[in-house]
mmCIF file of C-alpha atoms in Angstrom:
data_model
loop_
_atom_site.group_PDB
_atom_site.id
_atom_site.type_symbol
_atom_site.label_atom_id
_atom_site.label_comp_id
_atom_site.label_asym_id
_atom_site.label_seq_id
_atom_site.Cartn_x
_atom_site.Cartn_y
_atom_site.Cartn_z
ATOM 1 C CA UNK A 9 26.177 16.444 -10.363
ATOM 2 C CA UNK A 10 29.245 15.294 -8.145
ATOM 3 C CA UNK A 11 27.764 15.594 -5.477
ATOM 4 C CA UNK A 12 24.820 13.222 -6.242
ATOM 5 C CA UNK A 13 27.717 11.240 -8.087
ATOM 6 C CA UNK A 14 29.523 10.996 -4.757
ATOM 7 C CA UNK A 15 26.210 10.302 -2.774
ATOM 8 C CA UNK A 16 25.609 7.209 -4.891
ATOM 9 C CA UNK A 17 28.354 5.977 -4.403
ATOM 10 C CA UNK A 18 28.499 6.188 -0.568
ATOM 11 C CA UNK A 19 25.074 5.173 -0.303
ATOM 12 C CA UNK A 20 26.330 2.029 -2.359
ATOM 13 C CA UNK A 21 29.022 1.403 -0.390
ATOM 14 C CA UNK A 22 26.775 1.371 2.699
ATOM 15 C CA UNK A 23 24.199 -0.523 1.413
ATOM 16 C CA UNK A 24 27.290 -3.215 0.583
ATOM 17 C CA UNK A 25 28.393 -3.367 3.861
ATOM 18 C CA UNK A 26 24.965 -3.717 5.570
ATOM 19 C CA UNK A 27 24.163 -6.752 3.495
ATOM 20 C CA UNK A 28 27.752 -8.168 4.096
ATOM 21 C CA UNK A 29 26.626 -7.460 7.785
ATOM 22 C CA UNK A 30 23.990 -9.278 7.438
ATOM 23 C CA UNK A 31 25.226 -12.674 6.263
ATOM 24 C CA UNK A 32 27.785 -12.801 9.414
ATOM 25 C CA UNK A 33 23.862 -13.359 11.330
ATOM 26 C CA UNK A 34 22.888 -16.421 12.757
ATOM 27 C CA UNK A 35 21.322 -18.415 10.721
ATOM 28 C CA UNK A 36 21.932 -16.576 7.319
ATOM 29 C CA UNK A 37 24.901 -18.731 6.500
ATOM 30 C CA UNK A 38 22.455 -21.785 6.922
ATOM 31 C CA UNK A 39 20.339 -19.814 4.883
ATOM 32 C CA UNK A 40 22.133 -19.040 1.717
ATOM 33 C CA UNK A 41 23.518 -22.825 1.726
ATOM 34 C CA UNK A 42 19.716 -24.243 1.593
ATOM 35 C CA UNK A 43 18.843 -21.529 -0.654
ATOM 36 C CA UNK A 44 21.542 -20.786 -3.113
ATOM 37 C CA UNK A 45 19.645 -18.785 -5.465
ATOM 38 C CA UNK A 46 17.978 -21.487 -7.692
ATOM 39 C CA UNK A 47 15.876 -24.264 -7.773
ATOM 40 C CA UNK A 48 15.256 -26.976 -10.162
ATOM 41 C CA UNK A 49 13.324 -26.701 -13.481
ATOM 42 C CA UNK A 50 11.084 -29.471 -13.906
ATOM 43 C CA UNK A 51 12.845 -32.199 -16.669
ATOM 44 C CA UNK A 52 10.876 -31.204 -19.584
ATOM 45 C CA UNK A 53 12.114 -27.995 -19.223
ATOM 46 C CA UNK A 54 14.860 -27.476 -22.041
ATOM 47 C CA UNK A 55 17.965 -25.039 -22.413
ATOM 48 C CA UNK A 56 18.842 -22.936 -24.920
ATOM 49 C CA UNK A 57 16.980 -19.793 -26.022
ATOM 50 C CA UNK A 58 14.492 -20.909 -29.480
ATOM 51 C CA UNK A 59 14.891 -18.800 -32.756
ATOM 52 C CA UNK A 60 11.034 -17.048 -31.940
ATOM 53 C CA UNK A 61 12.307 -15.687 -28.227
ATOM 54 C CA UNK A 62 15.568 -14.522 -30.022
ATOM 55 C CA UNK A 63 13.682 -12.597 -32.603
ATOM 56 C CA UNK A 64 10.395 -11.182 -29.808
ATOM 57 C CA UNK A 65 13.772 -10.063 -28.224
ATOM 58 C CA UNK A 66 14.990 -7.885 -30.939
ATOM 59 C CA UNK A 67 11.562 -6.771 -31.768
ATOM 60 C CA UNK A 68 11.183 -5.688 -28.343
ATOM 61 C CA UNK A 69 14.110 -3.981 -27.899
ATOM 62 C CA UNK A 70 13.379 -1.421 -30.969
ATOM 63 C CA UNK A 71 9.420 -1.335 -30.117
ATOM 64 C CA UNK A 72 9.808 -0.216 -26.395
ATOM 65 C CA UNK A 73 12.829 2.163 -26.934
ATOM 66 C CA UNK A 74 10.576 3.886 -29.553
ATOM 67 C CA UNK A 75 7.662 3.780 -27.034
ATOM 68 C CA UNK A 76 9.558 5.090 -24.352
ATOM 69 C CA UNK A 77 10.644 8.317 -26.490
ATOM 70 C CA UNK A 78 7.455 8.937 -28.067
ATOM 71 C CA UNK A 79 5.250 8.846 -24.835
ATOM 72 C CA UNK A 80 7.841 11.158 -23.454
ATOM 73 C CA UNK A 81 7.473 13.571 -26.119
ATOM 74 C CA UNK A 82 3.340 13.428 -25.709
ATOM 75 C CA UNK A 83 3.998 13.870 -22.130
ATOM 76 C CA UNK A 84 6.167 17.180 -22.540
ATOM 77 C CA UNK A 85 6.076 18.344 -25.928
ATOM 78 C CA UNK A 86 3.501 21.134 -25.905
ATOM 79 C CA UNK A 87 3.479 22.620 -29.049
ATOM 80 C CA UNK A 88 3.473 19.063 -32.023
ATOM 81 C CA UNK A 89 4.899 19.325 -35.062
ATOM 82 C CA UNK A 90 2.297 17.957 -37.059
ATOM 83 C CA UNK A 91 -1.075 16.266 -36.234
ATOM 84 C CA UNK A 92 -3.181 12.976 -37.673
ATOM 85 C CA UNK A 93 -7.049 12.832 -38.414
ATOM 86 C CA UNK A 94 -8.047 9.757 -39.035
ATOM 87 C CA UNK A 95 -9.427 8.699 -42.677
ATOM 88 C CA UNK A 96 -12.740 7.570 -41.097
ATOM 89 C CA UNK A 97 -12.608 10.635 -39.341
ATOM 90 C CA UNK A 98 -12.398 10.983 -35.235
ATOM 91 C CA UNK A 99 -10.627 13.274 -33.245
ATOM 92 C CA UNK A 100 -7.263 15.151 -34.715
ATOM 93 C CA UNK A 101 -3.901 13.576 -32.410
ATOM 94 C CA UNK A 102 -0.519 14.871 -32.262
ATOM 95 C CA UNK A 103 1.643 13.038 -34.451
ATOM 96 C CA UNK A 104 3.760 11.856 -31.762
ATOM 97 C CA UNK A 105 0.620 10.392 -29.983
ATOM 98 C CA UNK A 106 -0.075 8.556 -33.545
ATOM 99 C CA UNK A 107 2.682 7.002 -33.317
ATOM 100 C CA UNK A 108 3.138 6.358 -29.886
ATOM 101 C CA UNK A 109 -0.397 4.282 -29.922
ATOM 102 C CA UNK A 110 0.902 2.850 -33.211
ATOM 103 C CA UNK A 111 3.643 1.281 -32.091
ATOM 104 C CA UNK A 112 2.485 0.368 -29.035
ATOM 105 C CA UNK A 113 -0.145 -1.596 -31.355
ATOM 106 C CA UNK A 114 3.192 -3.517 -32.712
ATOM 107 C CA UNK A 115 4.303 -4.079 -29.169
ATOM 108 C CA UNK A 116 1.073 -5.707 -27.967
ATOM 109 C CA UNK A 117 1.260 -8.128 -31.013
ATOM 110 C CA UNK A 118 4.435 -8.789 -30.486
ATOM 111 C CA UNK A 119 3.958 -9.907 -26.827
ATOM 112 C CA UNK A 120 1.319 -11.538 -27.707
ATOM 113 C CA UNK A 121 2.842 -14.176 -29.877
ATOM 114 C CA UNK A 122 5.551 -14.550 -27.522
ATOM 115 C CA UNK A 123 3.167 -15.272 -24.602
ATOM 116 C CA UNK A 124 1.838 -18.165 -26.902
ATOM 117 C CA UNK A 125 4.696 -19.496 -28.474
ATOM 118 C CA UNK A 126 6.208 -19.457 -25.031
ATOM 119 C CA UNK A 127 3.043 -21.976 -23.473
ATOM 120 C CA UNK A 128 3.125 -23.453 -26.838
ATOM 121 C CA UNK A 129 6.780 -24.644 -26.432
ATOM 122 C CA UNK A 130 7.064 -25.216 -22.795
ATOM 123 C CA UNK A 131 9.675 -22.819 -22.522
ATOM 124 C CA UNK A 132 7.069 -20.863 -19.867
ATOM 125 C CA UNK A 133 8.942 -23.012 -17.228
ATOM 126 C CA UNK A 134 11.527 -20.561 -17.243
ATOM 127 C CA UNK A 135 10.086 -17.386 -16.158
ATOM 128 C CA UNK A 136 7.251 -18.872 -14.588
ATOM 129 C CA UNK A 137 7.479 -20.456 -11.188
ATOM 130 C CA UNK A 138 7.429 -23.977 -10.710
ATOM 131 C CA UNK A 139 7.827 -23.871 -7.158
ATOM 132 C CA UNK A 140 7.314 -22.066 -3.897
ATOM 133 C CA UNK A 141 11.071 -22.199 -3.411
ATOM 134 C CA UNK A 142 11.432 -19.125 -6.221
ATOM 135 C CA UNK A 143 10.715 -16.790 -2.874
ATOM 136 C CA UNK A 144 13.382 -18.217 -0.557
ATOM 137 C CA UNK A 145 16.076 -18.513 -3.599
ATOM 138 C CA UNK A 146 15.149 -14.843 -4.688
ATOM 139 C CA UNK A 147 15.924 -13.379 -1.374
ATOM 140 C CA UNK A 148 18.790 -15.467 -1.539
ATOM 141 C CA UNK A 149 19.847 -13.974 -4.852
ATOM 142 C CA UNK A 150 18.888 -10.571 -3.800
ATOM 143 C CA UNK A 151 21.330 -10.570 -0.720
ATOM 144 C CA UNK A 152 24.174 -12.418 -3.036
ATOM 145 C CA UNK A 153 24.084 -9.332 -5.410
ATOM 146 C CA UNK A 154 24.226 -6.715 -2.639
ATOM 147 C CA UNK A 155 27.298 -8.341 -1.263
ATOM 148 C CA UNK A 156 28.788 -8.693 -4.727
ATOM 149 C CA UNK A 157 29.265 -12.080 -4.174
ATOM 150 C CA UNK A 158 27.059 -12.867 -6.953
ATOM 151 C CA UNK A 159 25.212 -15.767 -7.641
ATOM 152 C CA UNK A 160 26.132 -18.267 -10.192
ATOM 153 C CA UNK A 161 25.107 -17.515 -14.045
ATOM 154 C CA UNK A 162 23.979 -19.759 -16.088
ATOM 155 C CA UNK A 163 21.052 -17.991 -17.786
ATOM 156 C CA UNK A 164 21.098 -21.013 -20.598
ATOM 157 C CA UNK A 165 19.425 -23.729 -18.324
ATOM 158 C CA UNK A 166 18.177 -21.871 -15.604
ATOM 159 C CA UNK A 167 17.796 -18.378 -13.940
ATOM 160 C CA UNK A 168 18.570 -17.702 -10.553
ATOM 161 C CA UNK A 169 14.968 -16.881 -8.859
ATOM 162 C CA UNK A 170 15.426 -12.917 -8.320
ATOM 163 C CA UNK A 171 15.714 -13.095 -12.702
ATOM 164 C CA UNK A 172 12.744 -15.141 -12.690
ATOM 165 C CA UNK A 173 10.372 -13.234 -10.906
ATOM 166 C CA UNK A 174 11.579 -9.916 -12.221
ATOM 167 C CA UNK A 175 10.719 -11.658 -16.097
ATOM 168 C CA UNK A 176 7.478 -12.950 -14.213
ATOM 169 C CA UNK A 177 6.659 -9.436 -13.450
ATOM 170 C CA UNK A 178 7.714 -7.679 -16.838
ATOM 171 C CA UNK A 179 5.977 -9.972 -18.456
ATOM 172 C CA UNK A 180 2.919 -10.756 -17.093
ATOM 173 C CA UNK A 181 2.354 -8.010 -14.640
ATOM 174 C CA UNK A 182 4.303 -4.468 -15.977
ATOM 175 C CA UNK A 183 3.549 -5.082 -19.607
ATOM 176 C CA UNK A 184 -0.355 -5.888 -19.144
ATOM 177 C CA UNK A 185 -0.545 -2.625 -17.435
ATOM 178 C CA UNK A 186 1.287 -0.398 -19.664
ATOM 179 C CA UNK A 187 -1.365 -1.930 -22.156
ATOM 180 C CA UNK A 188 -4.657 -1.415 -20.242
ATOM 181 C CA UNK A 189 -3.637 1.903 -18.776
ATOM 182 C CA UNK A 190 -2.572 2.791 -22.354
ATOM 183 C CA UNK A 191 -5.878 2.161 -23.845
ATOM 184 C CA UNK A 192 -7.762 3.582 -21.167
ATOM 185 C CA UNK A 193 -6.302 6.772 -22.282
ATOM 186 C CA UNK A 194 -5.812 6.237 -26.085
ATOM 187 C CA UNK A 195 -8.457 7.375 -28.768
ATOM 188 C CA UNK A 196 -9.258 3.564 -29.086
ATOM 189 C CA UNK A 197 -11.665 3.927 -25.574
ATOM 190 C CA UNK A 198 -15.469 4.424 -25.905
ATOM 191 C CA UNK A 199 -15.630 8.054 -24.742
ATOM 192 C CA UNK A 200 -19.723 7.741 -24.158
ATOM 193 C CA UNK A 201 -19.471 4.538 -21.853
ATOM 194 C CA UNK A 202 -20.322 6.633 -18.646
ATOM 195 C CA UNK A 203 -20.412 3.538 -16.525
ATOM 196 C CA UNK A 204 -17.698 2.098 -17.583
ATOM 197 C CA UNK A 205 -15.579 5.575 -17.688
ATOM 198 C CA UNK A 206 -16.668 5.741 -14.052
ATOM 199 C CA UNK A 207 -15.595 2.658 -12.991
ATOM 200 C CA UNK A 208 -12.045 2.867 -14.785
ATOM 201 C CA UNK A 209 -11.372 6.932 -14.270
ATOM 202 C CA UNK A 210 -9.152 7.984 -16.912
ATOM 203 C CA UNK A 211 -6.952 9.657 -13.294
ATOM 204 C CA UNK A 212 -6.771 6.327 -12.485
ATOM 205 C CA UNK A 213 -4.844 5.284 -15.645
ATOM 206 C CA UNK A 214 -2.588 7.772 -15.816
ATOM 207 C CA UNK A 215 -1.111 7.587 -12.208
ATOM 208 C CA UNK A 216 -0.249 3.821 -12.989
ATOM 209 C CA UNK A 217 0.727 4.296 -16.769
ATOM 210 C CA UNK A 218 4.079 6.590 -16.079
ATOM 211 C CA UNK A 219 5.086 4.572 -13.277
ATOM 212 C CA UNK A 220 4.714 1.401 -15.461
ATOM 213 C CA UNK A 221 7.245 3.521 -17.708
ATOM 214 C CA UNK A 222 9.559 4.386 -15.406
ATOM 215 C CA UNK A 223 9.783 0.643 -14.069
ATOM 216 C CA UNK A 224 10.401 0.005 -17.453
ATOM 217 C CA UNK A 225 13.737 1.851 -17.808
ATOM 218 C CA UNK A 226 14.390 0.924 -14.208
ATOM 219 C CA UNK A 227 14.617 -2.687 -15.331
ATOM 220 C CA UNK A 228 16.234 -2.093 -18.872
ATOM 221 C CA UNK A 229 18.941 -0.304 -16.957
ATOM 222 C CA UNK A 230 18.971 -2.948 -14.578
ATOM 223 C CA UNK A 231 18.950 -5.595 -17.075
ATOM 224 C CA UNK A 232 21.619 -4.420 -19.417
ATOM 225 C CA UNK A 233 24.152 -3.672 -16.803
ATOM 226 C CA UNK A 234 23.884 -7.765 -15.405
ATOM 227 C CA UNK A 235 23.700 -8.556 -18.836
ATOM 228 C CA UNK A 236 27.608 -7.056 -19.502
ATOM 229 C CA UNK A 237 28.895 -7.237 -15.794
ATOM 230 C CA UNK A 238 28.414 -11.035 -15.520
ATOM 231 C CA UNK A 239 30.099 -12.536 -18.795
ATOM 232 C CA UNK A 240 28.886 -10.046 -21.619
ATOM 233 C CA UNK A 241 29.519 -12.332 -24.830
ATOM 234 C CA UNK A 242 28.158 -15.633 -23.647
ATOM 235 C CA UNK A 243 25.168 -13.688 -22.202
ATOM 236 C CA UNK A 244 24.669 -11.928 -25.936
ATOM 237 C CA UNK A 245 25.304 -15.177 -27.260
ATOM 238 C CA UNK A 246 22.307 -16.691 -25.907
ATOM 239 C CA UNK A 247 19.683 -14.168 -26.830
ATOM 240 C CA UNK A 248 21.506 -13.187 -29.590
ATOM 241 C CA UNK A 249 23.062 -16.007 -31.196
ATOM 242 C CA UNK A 250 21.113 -18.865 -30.262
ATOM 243 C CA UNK A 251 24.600 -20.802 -28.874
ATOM 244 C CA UNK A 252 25.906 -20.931 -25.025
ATOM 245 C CA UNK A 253 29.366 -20.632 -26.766
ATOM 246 C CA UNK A 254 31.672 -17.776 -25.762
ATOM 247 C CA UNK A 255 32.814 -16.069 -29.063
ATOM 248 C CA UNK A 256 31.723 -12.618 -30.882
ATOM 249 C CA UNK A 257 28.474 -13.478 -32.959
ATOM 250 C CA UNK A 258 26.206 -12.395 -30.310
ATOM 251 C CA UNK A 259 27.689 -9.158 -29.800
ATOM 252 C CA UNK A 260 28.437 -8.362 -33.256
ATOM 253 C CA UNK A 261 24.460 -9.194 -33.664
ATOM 254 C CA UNK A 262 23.908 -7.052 -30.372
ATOM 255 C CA UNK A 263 25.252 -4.163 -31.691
ATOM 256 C CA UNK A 264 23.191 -4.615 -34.962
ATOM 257 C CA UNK A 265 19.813 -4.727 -33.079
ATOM 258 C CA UNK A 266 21.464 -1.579 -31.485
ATOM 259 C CA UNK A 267 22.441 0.214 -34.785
ATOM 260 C CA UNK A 268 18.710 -0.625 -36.012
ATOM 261 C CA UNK A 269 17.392 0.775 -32.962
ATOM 262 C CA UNK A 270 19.206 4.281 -32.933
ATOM 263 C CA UNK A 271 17.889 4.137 -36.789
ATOM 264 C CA UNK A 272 14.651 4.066 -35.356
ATOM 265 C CA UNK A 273 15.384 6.603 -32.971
ATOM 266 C CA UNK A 274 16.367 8.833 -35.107
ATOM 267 C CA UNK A 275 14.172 8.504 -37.877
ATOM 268 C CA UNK A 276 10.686 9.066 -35.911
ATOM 269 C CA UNK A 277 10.722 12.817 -37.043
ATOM 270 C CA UNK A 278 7.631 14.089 -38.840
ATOM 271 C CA UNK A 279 9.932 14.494 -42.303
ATOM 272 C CA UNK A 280 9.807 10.299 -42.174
ATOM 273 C CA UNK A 281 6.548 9.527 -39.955
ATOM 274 C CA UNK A 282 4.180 11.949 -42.321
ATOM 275 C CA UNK A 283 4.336 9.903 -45.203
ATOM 276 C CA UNK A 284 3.592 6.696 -43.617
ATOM 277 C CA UNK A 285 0.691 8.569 -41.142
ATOM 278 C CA UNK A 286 -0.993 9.421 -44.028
ATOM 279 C CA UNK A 287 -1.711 5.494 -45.234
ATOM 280 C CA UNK A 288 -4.197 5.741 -42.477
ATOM 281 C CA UNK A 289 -5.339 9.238 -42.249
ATOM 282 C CA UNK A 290 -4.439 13.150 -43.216
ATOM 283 C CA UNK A 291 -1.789 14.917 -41.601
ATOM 284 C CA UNK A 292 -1.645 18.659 -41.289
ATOM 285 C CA UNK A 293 0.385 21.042 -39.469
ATOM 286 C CA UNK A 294 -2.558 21.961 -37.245
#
């Protein structure tokens, strides 16, 4: 373990120095001075974070963290503690896998009200790009970050382009194929459809859907770290506490949605998910 520690870290350090390296080129100076990591929003683009994004946020923080654990355990748990049957009958699941699907049921609606809400208020003209200059800026921001000369925050009005197209991508590329790899291989797919089974193998979806996961952590990790490393309260303040002030209501509220969460966590054992499985079908222990 210290030895991969102490690889990281070297390999860090390299990759530091390269990209410091590489803004001493020609040209890059000129570079990062046309392009410093932003463009403009168009002017009916507002700032602030609305009371609908604040609350998707929460929601989506407790939905995928659940997600994440429960597809792991269908993925590796051999042996399930309990198993669902559905009232109307159909084929007997894990109990994991019930509620895996389940809440990934909760997830989808949840997205899917942000996704409207979001072209519904406009505010889609912050994670979707306006302009080809989001390419330019990103690279921009990319090479910023690996020198640790990061670029300006100021997440409120605007995000720097490498933030924009990484929210471009969770949402409207990662998270639409978590969902149609998911129910390619859920209980909800027409098992008889031959033609359609052969033109969407069921090998097909699984080879995306765990790499879908993985990006997922990838970017919460990601995410989470930039969240605390460049100004930690006012950044919780704005998803958090609806403000751009600096105090301690968004973290205090932070650290809610976090207590909730590990709630969550640990109460999706079958002594808690039995009862509410069998609203919708009978649960046995095999």
């Amino acid at each position: 373990m210290l030895i991969f520690a102490a690889g990281a870290v070297s390999a860090a350090g390299i990759l530091v120095l390269a990209a410091r390296g590489v803004t001493t080129l020609p040209g890059v100076p000129a570079f990062l001075d046309r392009y410093p990591g932003e463009y403009s929003l168009p002017e009916t683009a507002e700032p602030g974070f609305p009371w609908w994004a604040q609350w998707s946020h929460f929601l989506n923080i407790f939905l995928i963290a659940l997600i994440i654990r429960s597809g792991y355990q269908v993925r590796t748990q051999q042996k399930p503690p309990a198993f669902w049957t559905p009232k109307r009958g159909g084929k007997k699941i894990s109990i994991n896998l019930w509620l895996h699907q389940s809440l990934d049921i909760l997830w989808l609606v949840n997205g899917l009200v942000f996704v409207v809400l979001l072209f519904a208020s406009g505010h889609w003209m912050r994670i979707l790009p306006t302009s080809w200059e989001v390419f330019p800026n990103a690279l921009s921001a990319l090479l910023q970050y690996l020198t640790l000369d990061w670029p300006v925050e100021n997440g409120w009005v605007n995000y720097n382009s490498l933030q924009q197209l990484m929210y471009f991508i969770v949402v409207f590329v990662a998270a639409p194929l978590a969902a149609i790899t998911g129910v390619r291989m859920s209980e909800f797919w027409p098992k008889n459809a031959k033609t359609l089974n052969r033109a969407y193998p069921i090998e097909l979806a699984r080879a995306v859907h765990f790499p879908t996961m993985l990006f997922f952590v990838a970017f919460i990790l990601v995410h989470v770290f930039l969240v605390f490393a460049t100004g930690a309260l006012r950044n919780l303040n704005h998803m958090f506490g609806g403000t751009d002030a600096v105090n301690w209501a968004g973290f205090w509220l932070f650290a809610a949605a976090i207590a909730v969460t590990a709630a969550g966590w640990y109460a999706a054992r079958p002594i808690v998910l039995a009862p509410i499985a069998k609203l919708s079908g009978q649960v046995s222990s095999r």
